[in-house]
Coordinates of C-alpha atoms in Angstrom, one line a residue:
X1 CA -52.0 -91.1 -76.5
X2 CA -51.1 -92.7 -80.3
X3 CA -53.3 -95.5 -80.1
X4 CA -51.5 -96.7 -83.5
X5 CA -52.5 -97.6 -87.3
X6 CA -54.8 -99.9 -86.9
X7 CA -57.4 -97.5 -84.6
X8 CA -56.8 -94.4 -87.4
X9 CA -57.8 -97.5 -89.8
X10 CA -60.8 -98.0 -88.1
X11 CA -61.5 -94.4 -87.7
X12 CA -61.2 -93.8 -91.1
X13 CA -63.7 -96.9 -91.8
X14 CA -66.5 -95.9 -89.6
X15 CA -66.4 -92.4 -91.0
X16 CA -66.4 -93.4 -94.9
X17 CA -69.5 -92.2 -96.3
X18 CA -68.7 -94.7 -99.7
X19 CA -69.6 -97.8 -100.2
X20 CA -65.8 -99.3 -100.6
X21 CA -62.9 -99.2 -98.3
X22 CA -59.2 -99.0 -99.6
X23 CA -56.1 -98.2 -97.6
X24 CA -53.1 -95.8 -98.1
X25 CA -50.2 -94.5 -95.8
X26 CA -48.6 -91.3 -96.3
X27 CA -45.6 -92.7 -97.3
X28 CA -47.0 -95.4 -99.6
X29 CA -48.0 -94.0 -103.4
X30 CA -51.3 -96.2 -105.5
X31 CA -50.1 -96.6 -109.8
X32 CA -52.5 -94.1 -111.3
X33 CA -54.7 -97.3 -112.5
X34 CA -55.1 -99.1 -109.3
X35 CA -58.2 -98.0 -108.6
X36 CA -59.5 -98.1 -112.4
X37 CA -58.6 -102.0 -113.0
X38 CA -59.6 -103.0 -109.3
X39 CA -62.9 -101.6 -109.8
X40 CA -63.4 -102.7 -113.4
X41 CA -62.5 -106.6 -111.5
X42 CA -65.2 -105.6 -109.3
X43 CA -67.5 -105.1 -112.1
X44 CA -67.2 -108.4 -114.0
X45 CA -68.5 -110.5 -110.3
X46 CA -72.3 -111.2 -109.3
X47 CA -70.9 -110.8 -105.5
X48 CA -68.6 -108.1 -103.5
X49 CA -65.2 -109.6 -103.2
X50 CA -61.6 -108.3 -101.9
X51 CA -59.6 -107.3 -105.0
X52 CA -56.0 -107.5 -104.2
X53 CA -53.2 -106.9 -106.4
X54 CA -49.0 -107.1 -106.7
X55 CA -46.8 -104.4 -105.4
X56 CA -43.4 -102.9 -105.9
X57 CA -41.5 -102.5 -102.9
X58 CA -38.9 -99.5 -102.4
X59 CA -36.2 -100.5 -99.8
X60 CA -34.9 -96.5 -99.1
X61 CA -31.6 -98.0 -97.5
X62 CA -30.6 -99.6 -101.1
X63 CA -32.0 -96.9 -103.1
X64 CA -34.0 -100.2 -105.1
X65 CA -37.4 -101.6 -106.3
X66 CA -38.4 -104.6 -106.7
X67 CA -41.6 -106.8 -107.3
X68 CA -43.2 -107.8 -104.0
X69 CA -44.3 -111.1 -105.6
X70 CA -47.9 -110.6 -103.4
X71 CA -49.4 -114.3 -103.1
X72 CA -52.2 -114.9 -105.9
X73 CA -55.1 -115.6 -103.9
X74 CA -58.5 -116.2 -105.8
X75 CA -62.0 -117.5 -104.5
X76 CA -62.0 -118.6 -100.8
X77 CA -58.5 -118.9 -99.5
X78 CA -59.2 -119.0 -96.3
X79 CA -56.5 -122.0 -95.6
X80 CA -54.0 -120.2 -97.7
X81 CA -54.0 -117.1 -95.7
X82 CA -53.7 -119.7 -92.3
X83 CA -50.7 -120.8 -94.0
X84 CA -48.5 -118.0 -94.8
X85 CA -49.0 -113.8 -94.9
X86 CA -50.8 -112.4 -98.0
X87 CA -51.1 -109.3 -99.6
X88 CA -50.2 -105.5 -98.0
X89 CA -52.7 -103.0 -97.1
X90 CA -52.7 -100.8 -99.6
X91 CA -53.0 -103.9 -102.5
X92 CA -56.7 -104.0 -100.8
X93 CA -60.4 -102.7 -101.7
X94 CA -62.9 -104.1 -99.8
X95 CA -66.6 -103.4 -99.3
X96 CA -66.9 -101.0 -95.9
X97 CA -70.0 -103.9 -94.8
X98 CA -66.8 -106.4 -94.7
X99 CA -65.0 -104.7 -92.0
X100 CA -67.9 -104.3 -90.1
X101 CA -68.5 -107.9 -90.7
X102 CA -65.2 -109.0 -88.6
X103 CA -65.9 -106.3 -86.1
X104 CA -63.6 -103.9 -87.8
X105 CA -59.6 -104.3 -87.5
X106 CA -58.0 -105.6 -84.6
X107 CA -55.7 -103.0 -83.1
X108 CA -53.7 -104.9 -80.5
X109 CA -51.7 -106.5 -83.5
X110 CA -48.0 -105.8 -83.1
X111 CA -47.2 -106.2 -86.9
X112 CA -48.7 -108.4 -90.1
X113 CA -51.8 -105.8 -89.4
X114 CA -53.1 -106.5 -92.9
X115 CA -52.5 -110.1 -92.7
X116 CA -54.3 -110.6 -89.6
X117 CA -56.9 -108.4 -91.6
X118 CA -56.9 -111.0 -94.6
X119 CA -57.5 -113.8 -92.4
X120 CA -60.4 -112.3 -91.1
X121 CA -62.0 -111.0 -94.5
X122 CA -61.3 -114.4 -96.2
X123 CA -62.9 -116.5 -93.1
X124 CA -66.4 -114.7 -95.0
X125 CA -65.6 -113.1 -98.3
X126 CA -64.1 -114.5 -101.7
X127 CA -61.0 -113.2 -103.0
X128 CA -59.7 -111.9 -106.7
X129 CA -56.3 -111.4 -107.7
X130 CA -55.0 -108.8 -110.3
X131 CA -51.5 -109.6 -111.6
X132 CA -49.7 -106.6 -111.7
X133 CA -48.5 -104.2 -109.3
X134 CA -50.0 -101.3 -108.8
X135 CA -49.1 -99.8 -105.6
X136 CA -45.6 -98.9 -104.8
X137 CA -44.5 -99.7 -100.3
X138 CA -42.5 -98.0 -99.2
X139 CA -40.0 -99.5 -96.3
X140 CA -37.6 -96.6 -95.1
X141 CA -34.6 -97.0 -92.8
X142 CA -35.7 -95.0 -89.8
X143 CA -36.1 -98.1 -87.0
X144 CA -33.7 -100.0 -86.2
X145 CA -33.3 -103.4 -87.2
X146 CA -33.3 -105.1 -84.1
X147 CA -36.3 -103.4 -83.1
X148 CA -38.4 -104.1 -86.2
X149 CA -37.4 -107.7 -85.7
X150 CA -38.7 -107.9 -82.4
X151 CA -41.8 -106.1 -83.8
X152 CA -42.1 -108.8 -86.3
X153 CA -41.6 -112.0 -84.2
X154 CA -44.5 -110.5 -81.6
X155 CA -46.7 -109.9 -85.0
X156 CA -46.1 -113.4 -86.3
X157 CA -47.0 -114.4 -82.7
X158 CA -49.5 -112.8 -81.6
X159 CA -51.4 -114.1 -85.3
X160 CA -50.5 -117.5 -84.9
X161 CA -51.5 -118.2 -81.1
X162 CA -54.7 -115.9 -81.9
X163 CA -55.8 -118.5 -85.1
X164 CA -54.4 -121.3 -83.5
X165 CA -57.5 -124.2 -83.4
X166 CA -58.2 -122.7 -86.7
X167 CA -54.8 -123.7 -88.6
X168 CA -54.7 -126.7 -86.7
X169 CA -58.2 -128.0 -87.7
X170 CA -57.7 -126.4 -91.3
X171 CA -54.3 -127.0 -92.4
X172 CA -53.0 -128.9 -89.9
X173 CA -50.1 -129.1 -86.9
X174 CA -47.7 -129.4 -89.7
X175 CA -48.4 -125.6 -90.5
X176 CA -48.4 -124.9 -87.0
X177 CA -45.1 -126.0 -86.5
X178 CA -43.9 -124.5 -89.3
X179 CA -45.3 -121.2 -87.8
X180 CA -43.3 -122.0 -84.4
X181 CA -40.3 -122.4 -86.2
X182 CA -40.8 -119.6 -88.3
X183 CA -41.9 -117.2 -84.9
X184 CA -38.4 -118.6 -83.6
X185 CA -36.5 -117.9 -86.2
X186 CA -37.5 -114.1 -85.8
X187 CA -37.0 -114.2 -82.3
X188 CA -33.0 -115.3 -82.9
X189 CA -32.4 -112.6 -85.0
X190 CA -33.7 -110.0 -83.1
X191 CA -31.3 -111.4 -80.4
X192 CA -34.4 -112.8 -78.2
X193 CA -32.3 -116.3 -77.8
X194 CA -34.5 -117.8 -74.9
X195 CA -37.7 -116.9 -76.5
X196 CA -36.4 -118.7 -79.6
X197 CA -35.5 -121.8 -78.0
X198 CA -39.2 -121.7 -77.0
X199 CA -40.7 -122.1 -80.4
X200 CA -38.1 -124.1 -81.6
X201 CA -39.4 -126.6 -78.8
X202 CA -42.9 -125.8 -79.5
X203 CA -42.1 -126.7 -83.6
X204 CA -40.6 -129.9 -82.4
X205 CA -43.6 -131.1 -80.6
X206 CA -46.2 -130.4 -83.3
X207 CA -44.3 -132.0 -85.9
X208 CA -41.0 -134.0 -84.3
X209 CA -40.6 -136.0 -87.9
X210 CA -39.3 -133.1 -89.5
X211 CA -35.6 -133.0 -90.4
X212 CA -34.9 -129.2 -90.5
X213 CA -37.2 -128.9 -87.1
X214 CA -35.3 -131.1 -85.5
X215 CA -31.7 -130.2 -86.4
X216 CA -33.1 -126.5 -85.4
X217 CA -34.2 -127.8 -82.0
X218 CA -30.7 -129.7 -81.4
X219 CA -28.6 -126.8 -82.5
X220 CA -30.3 -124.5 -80.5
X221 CA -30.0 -127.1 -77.6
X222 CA -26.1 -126.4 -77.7
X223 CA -26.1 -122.5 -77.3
X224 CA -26.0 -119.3 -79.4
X225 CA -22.7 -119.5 -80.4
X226 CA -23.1 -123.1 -82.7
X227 CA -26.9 -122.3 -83.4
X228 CA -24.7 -118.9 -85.1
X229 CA -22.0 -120.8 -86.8
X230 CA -24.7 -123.3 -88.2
X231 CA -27.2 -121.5 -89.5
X232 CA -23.7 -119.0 -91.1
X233 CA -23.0 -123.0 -92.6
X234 CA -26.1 -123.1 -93.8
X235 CA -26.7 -119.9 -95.6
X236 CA -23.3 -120.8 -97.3
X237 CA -24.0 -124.1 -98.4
X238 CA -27.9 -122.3 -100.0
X239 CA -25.6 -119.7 -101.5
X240 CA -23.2 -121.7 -103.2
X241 CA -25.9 -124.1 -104.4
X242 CA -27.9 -120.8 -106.2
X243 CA -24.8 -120.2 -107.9
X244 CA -24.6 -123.8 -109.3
X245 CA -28.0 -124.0 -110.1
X246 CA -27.7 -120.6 -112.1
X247 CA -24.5 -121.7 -114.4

């Protein structure tokens, strides 16, 4: 039985024989100096840290590559990683005595793996940031779309609902709502409309002063077909307002 990335991870960590752990799928590729500048970062600290970096990101579909804009995390950013996703697998080395620290990788997370991952490593460990990309992910065209959607909603999920107290009593039911919202918003476009109106009721009661939280809860009140035309609306009016702002 596959038992998924995250145990072949953990394999592989409990089997290194060196002293630091980085990560590479077979479809990903590392700049030939990734290794090079993360452990010459590693060099200039008293401490073990993670050393993260950027990334360039190869969407097969479009045949294009662009930067991944990886969050600059430095020192403990435990609260930032609470907040939002941070960087990708592969943009990680990491002391193997970390893992072991947070019991190794958790391999019952649907997606945001190395997020989930970052959260737990920067609960402990400081962080360092190099600004430049040197890893190129890959994201191919093989699932389909509704399916990786679904995949990512139960990710952001499964995250937020496993940190929960945590973002609450570091950052706040303000993030948490934002999360909610966020977790619906993913549902909706994987087509998973009563799970959405869920967390868009969830979002409302953590934080029921805020005006996009509350239009989202009313629209979705009303049924899928004005929740579709609004949010259409809405991407039009951002749109035309990116084009102003550029001329």
């Amino acid at each position: 039985r596959r038992k998924g990335a995250q145990a072949a991870r953990n394999t592989g960590i409990r089997a290194a024989q060196g002293e630091w752990i980085a990560f590479l799928d077979s479809d990903d590729v590392w700049l030939p100096e990734k290794l090079e500048l993360q452990v010459r970062e590693i060099s200039k600290r008293k401490n073990p840290c993670v050393v993260h970096c950027d990334a360039y990101v190869f969407i097969e579909e479009k045949n294009e590559k662009k930067l991944f804009n990886t969050p600059k995390l430095n020192g403990f950013v435990y609260k930032e990683l609470l907040s939002a996703p941070g960087p990708l697998f592969p943009c990680i080395l990491a002391p193997k005595e970390f893992f072991e620290k947070i019991g190794f990788l958790d391999e019952d997370v649907p997606s945001y793996q190395e997020w989930d991952t970052s959260i737990a490593l920067s609960k402990y460990y400081e962080f360092v940031f190099i600004d430049r990309p040197l890893i190129i992910y890959n994201i191919h065209s093989g699932d389909t779309i509704s399916k990786d959607r679904i995949r990512e909603a139960d990710g952001w999920r499964y995250i937020v609902e496993k940190y929960k107290n945590d973002i609450v009593n570091n950052v706040g039911k303000k993030v948490l709502a934002k999360h909610y919202s966020q977790i619906a918003m993913l549902y909706y476009k994987a087509g998973k409309f009563s799970k959405a109106k869920i967390y868009f009721q969830k979002a409302f009661l953590k934080d029921f002063k805020n005006p996009k939280i509350i239009s989202q809860m009313l629209v979705s009140s009303l049924g899928r077909s004005v929740f579709d035309i609004t949010i259409r609306c809405y991407r039009f009016l951002r749109h035309l307002k990116t084009v102003s702002d550029t001329k």
